XYZ file of C-alpha atoms in Angstrom:
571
model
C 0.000 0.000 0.000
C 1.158 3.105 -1.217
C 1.271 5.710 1.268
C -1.156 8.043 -0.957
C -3.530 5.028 -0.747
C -3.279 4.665 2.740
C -4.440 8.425 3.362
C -7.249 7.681 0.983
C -8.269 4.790 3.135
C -8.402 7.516 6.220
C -12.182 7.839 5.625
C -12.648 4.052 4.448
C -11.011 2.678 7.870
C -13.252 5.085 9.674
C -16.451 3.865 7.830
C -14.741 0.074 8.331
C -14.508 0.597 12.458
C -18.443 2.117 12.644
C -19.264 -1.093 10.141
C -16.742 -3.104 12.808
C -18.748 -2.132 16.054
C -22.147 -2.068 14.174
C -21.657 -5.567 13.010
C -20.311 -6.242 16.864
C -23.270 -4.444 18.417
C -25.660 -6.600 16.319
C -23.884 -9.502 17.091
C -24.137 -9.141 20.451
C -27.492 -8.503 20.490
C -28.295 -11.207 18.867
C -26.477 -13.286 22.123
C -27.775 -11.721 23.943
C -31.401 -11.639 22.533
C -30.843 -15.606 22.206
C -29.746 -16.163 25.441
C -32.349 -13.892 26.885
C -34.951 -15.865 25.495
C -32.974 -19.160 26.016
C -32.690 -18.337 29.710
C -36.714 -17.117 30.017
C -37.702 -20.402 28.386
C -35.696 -22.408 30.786
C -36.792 -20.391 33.739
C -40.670 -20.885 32.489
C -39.698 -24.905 31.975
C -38.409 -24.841 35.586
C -41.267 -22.850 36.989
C -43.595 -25.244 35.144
C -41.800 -28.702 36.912
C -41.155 -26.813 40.284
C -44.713 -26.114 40.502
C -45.960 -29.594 39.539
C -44.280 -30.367 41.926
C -45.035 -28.607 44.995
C -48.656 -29.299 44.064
C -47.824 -33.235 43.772
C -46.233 -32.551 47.115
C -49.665 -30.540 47.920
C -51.975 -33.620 46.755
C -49.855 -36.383 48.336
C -50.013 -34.497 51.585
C -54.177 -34.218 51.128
C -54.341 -37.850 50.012
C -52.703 -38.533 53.458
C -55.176 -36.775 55.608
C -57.771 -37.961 53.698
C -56.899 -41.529 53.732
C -56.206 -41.329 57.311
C -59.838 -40.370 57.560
C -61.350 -42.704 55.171
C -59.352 -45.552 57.168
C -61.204 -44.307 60.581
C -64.797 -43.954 58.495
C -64.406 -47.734 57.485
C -63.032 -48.618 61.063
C -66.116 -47.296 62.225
C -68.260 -48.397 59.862
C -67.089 -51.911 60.760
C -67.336 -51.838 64.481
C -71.000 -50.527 64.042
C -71.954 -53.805 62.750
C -71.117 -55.607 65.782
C -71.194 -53.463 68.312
C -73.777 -54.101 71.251
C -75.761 -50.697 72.406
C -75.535 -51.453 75.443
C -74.387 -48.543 78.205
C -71.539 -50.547 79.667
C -70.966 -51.670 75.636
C -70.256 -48.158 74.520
C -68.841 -46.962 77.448
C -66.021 -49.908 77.294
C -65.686 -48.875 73.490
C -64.763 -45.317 74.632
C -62.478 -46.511 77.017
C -60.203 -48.985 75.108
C -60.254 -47.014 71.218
C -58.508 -43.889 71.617
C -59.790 -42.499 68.337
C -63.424 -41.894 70.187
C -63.613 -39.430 72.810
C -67.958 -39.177 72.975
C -70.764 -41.660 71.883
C -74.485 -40.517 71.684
C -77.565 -42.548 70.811
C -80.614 -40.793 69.699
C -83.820 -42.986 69.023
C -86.132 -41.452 66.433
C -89.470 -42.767 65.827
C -90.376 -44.945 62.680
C -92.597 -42.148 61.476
C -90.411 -39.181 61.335
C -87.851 -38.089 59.696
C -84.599 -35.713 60.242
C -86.033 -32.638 59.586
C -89.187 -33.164 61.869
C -90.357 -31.006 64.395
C -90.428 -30.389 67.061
C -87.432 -31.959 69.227
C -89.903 -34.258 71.375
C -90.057 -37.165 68.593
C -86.436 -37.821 68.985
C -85.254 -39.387 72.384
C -81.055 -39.367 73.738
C -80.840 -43.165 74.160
C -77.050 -42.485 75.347
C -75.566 -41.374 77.450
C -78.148 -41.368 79.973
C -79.977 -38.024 81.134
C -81.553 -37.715 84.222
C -84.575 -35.043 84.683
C -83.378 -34.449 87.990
C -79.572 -33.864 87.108
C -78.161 -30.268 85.776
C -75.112 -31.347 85.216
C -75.726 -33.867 82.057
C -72.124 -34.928 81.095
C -68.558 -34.438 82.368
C -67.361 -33.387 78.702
C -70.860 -31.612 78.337
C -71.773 -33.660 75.078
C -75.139 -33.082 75.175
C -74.017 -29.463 74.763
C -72.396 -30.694 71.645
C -74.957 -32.447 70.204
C -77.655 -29.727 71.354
C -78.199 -28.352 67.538
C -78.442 -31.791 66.386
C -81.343 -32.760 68.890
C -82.702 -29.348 67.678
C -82.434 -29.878 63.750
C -81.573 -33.433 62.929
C -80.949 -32.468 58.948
C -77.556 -30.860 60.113
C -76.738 -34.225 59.770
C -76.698 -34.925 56.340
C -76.607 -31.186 54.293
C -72.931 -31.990 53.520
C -73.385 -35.903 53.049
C -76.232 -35.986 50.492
C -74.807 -37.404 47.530
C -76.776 -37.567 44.760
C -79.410 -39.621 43.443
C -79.744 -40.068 47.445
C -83.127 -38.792 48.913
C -81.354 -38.590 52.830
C -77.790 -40.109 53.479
C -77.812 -42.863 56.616
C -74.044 -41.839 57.299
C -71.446 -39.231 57.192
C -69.869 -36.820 59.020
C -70.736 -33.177 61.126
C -68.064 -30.986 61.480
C -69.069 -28.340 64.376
C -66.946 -25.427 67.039
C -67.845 -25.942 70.848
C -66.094 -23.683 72.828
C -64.074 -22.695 70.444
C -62.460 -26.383 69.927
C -62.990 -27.798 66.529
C -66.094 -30.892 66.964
C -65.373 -33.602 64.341
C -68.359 -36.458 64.509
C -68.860 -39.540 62.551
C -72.579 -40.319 62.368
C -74.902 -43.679 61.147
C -78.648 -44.203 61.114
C -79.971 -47.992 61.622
C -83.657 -49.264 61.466
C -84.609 -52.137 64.052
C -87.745 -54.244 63.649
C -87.973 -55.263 67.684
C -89.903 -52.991 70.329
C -87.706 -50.544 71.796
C -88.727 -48.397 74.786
C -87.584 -46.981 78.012
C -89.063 -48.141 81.345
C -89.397 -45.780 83.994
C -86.351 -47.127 85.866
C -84.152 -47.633 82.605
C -84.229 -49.622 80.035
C -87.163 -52.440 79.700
C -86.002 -55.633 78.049
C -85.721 -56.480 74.333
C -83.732 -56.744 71.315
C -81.016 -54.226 70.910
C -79.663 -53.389 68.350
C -77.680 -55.977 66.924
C -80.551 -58.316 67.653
C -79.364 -59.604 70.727
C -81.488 -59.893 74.122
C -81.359 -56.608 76.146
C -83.164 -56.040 79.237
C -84.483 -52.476 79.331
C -84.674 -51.919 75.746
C -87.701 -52.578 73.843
C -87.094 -51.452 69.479
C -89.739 -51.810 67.336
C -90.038 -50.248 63.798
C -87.477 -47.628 65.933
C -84.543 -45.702 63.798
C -81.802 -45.223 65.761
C -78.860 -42.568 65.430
C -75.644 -43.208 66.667
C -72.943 -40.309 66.470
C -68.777 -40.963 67.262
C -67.255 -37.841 68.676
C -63.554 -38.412 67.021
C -60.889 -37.105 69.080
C -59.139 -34.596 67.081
C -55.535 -34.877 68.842
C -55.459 -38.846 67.699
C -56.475 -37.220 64.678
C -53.670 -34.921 64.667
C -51.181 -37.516 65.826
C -51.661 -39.750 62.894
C -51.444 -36.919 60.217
C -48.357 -35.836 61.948
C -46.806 -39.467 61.775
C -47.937 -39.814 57.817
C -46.515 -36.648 56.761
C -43.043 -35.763 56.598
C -41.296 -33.446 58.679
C -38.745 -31.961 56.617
C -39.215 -30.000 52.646
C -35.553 -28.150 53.232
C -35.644 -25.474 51.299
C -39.324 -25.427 51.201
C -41.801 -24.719 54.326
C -45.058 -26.761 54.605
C -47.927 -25.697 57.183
C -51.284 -26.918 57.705
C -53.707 -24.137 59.694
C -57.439 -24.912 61.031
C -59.418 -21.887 61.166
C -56.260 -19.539 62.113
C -54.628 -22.257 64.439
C -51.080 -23.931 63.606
C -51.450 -27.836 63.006
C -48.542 -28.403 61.628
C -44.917 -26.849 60.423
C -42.097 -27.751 58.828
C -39.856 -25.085 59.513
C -40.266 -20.996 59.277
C -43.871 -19.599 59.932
C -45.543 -18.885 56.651
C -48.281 -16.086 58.888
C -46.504 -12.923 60.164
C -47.672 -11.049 63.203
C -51.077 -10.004 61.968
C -51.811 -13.581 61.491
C -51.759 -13.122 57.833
C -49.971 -15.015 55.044
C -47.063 -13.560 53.632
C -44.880 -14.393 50.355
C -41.432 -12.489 49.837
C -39.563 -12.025 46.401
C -37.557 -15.293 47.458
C -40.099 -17.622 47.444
C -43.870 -18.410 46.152
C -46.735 -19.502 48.263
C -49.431 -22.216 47.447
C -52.274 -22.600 49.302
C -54.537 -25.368 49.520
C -58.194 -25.428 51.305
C -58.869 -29.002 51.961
C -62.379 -30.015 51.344
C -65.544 -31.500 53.464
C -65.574 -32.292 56.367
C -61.696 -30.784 56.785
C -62.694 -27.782 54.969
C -61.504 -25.364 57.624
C -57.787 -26.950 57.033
C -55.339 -25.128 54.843
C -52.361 -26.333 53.398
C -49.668 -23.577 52.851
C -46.655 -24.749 50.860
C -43.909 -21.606 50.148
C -41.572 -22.626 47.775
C -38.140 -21.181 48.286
C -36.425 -19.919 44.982
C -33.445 -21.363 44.005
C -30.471 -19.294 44.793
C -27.623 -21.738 43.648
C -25.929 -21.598 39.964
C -28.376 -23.107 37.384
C -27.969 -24.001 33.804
C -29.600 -20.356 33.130
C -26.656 -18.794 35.518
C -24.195 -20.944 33.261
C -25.314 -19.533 30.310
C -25.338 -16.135 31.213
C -22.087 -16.082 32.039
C -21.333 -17.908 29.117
C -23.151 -14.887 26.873
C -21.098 -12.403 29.283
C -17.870 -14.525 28.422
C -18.635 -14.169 24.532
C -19.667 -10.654 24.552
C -16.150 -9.753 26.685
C -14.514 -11.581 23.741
C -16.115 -9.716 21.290
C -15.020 -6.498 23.097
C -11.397 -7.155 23.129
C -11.302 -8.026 19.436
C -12.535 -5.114 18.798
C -10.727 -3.305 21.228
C -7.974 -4.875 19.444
C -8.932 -4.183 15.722
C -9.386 -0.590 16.568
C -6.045 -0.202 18.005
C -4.411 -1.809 14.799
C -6.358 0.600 12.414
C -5.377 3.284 15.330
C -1.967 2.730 14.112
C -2.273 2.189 11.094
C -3.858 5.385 10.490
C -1.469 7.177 12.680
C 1.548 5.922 10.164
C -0.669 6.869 6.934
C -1.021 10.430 8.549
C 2.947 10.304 8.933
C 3.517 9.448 5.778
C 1.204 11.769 3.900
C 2.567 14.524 6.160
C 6.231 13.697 4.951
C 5.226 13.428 1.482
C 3.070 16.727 1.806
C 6.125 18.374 3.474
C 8.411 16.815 0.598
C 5.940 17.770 -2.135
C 6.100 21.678 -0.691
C 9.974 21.742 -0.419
C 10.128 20.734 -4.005
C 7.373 23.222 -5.085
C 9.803 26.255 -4.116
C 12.899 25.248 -6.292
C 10.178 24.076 -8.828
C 9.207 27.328 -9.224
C 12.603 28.757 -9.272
C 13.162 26.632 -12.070
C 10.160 27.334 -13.850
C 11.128 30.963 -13.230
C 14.287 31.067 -14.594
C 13.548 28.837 -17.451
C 10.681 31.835 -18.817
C 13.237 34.811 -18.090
C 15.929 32.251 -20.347
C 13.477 32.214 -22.939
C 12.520 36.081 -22.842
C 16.670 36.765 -23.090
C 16.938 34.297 -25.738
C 14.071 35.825 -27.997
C 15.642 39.383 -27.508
C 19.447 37.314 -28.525
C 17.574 36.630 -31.551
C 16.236 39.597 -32.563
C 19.443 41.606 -32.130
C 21.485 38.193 -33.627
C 19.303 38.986 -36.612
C 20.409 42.235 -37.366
C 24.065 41.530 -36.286
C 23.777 38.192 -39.034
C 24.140 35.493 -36.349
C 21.872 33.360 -35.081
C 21.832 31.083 -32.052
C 21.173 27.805 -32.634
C 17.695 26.179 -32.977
C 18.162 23.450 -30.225
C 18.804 26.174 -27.496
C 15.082 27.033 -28.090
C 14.118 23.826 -27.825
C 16.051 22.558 -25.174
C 14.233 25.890 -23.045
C 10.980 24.917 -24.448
C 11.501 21.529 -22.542
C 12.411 22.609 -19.347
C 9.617 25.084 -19.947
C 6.869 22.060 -20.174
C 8.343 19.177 -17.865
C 8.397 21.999 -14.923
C 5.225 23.034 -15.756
C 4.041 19.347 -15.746
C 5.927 18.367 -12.475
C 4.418 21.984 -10.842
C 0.848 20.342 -11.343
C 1.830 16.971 -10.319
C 3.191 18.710 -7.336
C 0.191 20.351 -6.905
C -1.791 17.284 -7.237
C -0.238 15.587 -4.292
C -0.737 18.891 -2.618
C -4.214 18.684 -3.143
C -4.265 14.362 -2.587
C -3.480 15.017 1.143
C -4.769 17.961 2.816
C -7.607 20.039 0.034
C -6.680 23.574 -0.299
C -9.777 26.110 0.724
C -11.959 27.136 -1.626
C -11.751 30.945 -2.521
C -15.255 31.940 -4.503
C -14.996 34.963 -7.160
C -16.953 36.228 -9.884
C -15.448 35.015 -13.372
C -15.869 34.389 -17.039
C -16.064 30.953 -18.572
C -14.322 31.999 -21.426
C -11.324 33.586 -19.227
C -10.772 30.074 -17.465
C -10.566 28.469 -20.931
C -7.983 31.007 -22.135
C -6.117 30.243 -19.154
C -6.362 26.671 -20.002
C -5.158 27.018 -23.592
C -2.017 28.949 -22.521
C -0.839 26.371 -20.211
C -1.894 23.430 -23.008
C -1.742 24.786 -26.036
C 2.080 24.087 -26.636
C 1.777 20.638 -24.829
C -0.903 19.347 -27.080
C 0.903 21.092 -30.538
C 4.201 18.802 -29.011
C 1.852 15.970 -29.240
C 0.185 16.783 -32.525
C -3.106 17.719 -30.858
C -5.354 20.324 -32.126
C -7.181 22.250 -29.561
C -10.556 23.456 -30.132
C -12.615 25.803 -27.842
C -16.363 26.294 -27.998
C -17.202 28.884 -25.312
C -19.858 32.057 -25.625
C -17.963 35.621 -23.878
C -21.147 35.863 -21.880
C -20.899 32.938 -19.393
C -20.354 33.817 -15.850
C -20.178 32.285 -12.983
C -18.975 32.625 -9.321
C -16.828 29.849 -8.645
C -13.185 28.913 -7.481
C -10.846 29.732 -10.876
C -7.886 27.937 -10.105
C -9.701 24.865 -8.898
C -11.701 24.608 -11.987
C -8.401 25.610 -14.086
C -6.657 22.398 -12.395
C -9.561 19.908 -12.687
C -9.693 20.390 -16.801
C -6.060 20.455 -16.833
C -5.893 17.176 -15.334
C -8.328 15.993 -18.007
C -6.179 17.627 -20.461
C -3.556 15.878 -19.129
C -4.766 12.423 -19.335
C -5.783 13.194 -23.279
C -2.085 14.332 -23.386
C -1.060 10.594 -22.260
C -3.923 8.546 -23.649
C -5.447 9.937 -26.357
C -3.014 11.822 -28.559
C -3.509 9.640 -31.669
C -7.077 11.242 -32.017
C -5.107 14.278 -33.402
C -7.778 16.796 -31.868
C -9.757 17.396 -28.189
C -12.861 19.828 -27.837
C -13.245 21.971 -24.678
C -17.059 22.486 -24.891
C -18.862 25.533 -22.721
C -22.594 25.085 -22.013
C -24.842 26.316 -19.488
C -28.503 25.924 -18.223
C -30.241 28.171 -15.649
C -28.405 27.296 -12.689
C -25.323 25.371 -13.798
C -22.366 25.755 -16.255
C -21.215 22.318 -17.787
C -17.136 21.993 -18.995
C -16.836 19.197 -21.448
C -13.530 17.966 -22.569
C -13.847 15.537 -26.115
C -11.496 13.179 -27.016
C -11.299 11.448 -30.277
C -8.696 8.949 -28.872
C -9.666 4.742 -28.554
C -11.923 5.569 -25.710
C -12.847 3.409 -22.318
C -14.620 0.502 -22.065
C -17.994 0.775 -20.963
C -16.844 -1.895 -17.820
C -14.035 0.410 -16.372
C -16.215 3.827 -16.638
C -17.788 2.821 -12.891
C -13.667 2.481 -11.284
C -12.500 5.575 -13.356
C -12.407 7.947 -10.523
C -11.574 5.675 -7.898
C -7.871 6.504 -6.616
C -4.396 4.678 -7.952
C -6.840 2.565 -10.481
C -5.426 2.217 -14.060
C -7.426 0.610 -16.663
C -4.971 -2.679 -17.423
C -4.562 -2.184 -21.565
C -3.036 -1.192 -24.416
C -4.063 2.253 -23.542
C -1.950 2.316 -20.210
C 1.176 0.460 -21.498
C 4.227 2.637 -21.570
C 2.357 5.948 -19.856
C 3.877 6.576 -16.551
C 1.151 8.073 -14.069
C 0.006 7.663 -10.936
C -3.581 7.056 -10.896
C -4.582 9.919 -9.127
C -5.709 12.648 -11.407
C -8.815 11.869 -11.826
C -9.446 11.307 -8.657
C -8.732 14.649 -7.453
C -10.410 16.339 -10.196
C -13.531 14.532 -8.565
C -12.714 15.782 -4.785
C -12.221 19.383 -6.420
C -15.832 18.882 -7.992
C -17.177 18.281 -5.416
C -15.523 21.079 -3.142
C -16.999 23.014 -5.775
C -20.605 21.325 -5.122
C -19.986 20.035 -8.458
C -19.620 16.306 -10.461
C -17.488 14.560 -13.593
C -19.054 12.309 -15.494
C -17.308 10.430 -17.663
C -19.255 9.278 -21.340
C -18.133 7.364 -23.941
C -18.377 8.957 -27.393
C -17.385 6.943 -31.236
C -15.038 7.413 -31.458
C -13.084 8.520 -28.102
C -14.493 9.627 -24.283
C -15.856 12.891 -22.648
C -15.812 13.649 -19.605
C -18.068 16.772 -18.092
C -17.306 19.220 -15.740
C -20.734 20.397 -13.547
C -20.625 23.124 -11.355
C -23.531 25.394 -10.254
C -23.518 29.388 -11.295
C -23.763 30.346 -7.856
C-alpha cells in the first residue's frame, strides 16, 4: 500500500470501524437476545416442573389426611356392625379405642324423619340423662350435640350425595367452645320394640338383635354419632406426613390455628400469610368435612448456579470476547492510520519543499526564454543566429516543470484540500487560461485544440480549482489519447449550472471500467496504459475538487473517443 492510498483509506477505515462495532453491536445482540430468550424459556420450563411439583407434594399431603380419615370412616363403619348398644358396651368402646372421645344414641321414631319437628319425637338413648340432674355430662356432650337434637338435617346437608333422597351416614363438622367438633354419624332401622321403662331400660332386642333387658325397638330408627378425638387425629397426620421439605416450608392451619410446620412460619404477626420475592406460596383449602384446614406450601427460589446462571455467564464470556477483538482491531487501524497520517505529512512536506525550487526553475527557465528571444532579434540584425536546439532545449524545461508543478500540486491537493476561494469570473477567461498552459503541450503531441465557449458565461466559482480539474483531463488526453489528433473543450450552461466538457477522439474506455475511473491509484490494465507513466490519481482529485466546488465529472463514452463533463452550479 502506497502511502497516498493509505491516506485515501483515512475515511474508508473510519467507515470500516463504525461497520466493525455495528456488526459487533448486532452480534451481540443477537447473544444476547438468544440467550435472553434461552434463559426465560428455561426459567418458564423450571417454573412449570417446580410447581408440579409442589402441588404433587400438595396432593400427596391431602391424600394422606384424607386416607387417614377414610381408614377411621371404614373402622367405624365396621365396628358398628357388631357393636352391642348397650351402656356398659359403649362406654367400654370409649375406654379402650382412643380415636373416640364421645358416643351418643338418639332414638327417632319410625314415622319421622330428620327434619321433623319439634325436638320431642327424637329421644337421647345415650348417654343417659336424668330429669333431675343439671349437670348432664362431664365433657358436656349433650351441649355438643344440642343443635343436632334441635335440627336433625344438620346431619346430612354436607353428606347428600346424589341420586340419594337422605344419606344414613357421614360426618358433622361443628366449634364448641371454640375447639374444633369432628363427629362420625350412622342411622340404623330395628324391627324389635324398643322403649324406656321408667327405671331404665325395659327388656328387648337391641340393636344388633341380641337380648337386652331395658330396651324394647320396634319399627325404631336409631342414630348413633362418634365424637372423634381430634388430637389422635392430629397424631396420625403428623406421623404420615413428613417433617422436613428443606428449602421449602409446609404448614397446615385450622381456622387460624397452627397444626402443623415444617420449619419458618408462613403467617406474620397479623396472622396473615405472607410471600417475599424469594419464594412463592401455594395454598390449599382441603375439602368437606376438613374444609376449615389449609395447606400452605412456600416454595423457596433457588439461589444456587443453574444451567440459566451458566449460560449467562457464558453470553457475558462471549460478549467480553467480542469487546477485546474489537478493542484490538481498533487499536491496529489506530496505528495504522497514525503511520498513513505520517507518511502523507512527509510526502506533503516533501511535495512543498520541491514546489519552491520548482518554481525557481520554472522561473528562470521563462526569463531564459525572454533573453533568448531578444538574442535573436538583435542576432538577426548583427547576421548570427543562435542555434535552434537552445530554443528547444528551453521549451523543454519550460513544459516538464510546468508538468511536475501540477503533479506537485496534485499531491498537494491528494493530502490535505486547499480552501476554496469563490470569485466572480468568465467561462471563457478560465478556458484562455487553459489554452495557454496546453496549447504548446498538445501542438508537441500533434493535438489540435478546439474551444467552444460564448464571452457571456459567468459564474462565481473557485478559478484555479476549476483551471486544475480540466487540466488534469487535459492531461490524461495528453497521455492517452493523442492519436485522435484533436480534443474539444465544450462551454454550455442551463439556468443554474455551467457544464465543462472535454472531447477526445482517442480509442476511448470501455464501458466496464467507466464505474472504477475515478476511484484513486486505479489504471485501466490495456493497451491504452502500457508505456504511460502516471500515478492514478488525477482523476481522482479532479472529482474531490468537484465536489468542493458542489460540483460532479461524469465520464461518457463517445465513437469514437471519451468525454468527460465538468458540472458546477452558477452560484
Amino acid at each position: 500500500m502506497t502511502v497516498y492510498k493509505r491516506y485515501q483509506s483515512k475515511k474508508m477505515q473510519a467507515k470500516l470501524l463504525v461497520m466493525l462495532m455495528t456488526i459487533c453491536g448486532l452480534i451481540l445482540c443477537m447473544i444476547s437476545y438468544l440467550a435472553v430468550m434461552t434463559i426465560n424459556q428455561q426459567r418458564a420450563m423450571v417454573k412449570i416442573q417446580s410447581d408440579a411439583l409442589v402441588q404433587s407434594r400438595i396432593e400427596t399431603i391431602q391424600n394422606v389426611i384424607f386416607d387417614i380419615l377414610l381408614q377411621k370412616e371404614h373402622a367405624l363403619k365396621l365396628r358398628l356392625k357388631t357393636q352391642s348398644l348397650k351402656p356398659e358396651a359403649l362406654n367400654a368402646w370409649m375406654e379402650t379405642d382412643p380415636n373416640i372421645n364421645q358416643i351418643f344414641v338418639m332414638r327417632l321414631k319410625a314415622d319421622a324423619k330428620l327434619d321433623d319437628t319439634p325436638v320431642t319425637q327424637h329421644q337421647i338413648e345415650f348417654p343417659i340423662v336424668h330429669s333431675d340432674n343439671n349437670q348432664i355430662d362431664p365433657n358436656n356432650l349433650i351441649g355438643v350435640i344440642s343443635p343436632i337434637i334441635q335440627d336433625p338435617s344438620l346431619l346430612f346437608q354436607h353428606n347428600l350425595k346424589e341420586g340419594e333422597i337422605s344419606p344414613t351416614s357421614g360426618w358433622y363438622v361443628s366449634q364448641y367452645e371454640g375447639q374444633p367438633i369432628l363427629m362420625y354419624w350412622m342411622i340404623n332401622t330395628t324391627d324389635s320394640k324398643y322403649h324406656q321403662s321408667d327405671n331404665g331400660f325395659a327388656e328387648g332386642t337391641d340393636f344388633n338383635g341380641d337380648k337386652n333387658s331395658g330396651y324394647t325397638l320396634s319399627g325404631t330408627k336409631v342414630l348413633i354419632g362418634i365424637k372423634l378425638s381430634y388430637v389422635k387425629l392430629l397424631s396420625d397426620v403428623l406421623a404420615r406426613i413428613e417433617a422436613n421439605y428443606a428449602p421449602d416450608n409446609l404448614e397446615i392451619v385450622q381456622s387460624g390455628r397452627m397444626l402443623f410446620q415444617s420449619q419458618t412460619s408462613l403467617v406474620n404477626d397479623n396472622n396473615t400469610l405472607e410471600s417475599t420475592s424469594e419464594s412463592e406460596l401455594f395454598t390449599k383449602v382441603l375439602p368437606y368435612p376438613l374444609h376449615d384446614w389449609q395447606i400452605n406450601y412456600k416454595k423457596t427460589l433457588s439461589t444456587t448456579p443453574s444451567l440459566y446462571g451458566v449460560t449467562l455467564v457464558i453470553v457475558s464470556g462471549i460478549c467480553l470476547v467480542i469487546l477485546l477483538l474489537t478493542i484490538v482491531v481498533y487499536r491496529d487501524l489506530t496505528k495504522q492510520h497514525k503511520a498513513a497520517s505520517m507518511r502523507v505529512n512527509f510526502v506533503g512536506q516533501v511535495s512543498h519543499e520541491l514546489k519552491t525550487p520548482l518554481t525557481n526553475i520554472s522561473l528562470y527557465a521563462q526569463m531564459q526564454k525572454e533573453q533568448l528571444e531578444e538574442f535573436d532579434s538583435v542576432a538577426v540584425s548583427n547576421e548570427y543566429t543562435l542555434p535552434p536546439s537552445l530554443h528547444q532545449y528551453n521549451e523543454v524545461i519550460l513544459q516538464e516543470s510546468q508538468r511536475l508543478s501540477r503533479l506537485i500540486q496534485n499531491v498537494l491537493d491528494f493530502t490535505k484540500p486547499s480552501k476554496v476561494v469563490l470569485n466572480s469570473v468568465l467561462a471563457i477567461d478560465i478556458v484562455r487560461t487553459l489554452s495557454d498552459l496546453f496549447l504548446p503541450l498538445l501542438h508537441a503531441k500533434g493535438l489540435k485544440l478546439n474551444v467552444i465557449c460564448q464571452d457571456d458565461i459567468q459564474l462565481t466559482t473557485d478559478a484555479d480549482k476549476v483551471v486544475q480539474i480540466l487540466c488534469n483531463l487535459l492531461s490524461n488526453v495528453e497521455k492517452y489519447a493523442s492519436t485522435g489528433q484533436a480534443v474539444d473543450v465544450i462551454v454550455s450552461q442551463t439556468e443554474e449550472r455551467v457544464i465543462f466538457e472535454v472531447r477526445d477522439y482517442g480509442p476511448g474506455v470501455d464501458d466496464s471500467y467507466l464505474p472504477r475511473l475515478f476511484e484513486p491509484f486505479y489504471r485501466i490494465n490495456s493497451k491504452l496504459t502500457e508505456g504511460v507513466s502516471g500515478t492514478g490519481i488525477g482523476l481522482t482529485i479532479a472529482k474531490q475538487l468537484a465536489q468542493s466546488l458542489s460540483g460532479k465529472l461524469i465520464a461518457s463514452p463517445r465513437t469514437p473517443g471519451l468525454a468527460v463533463s465538468l458540472i458546477i452550479p452558477k452560484v
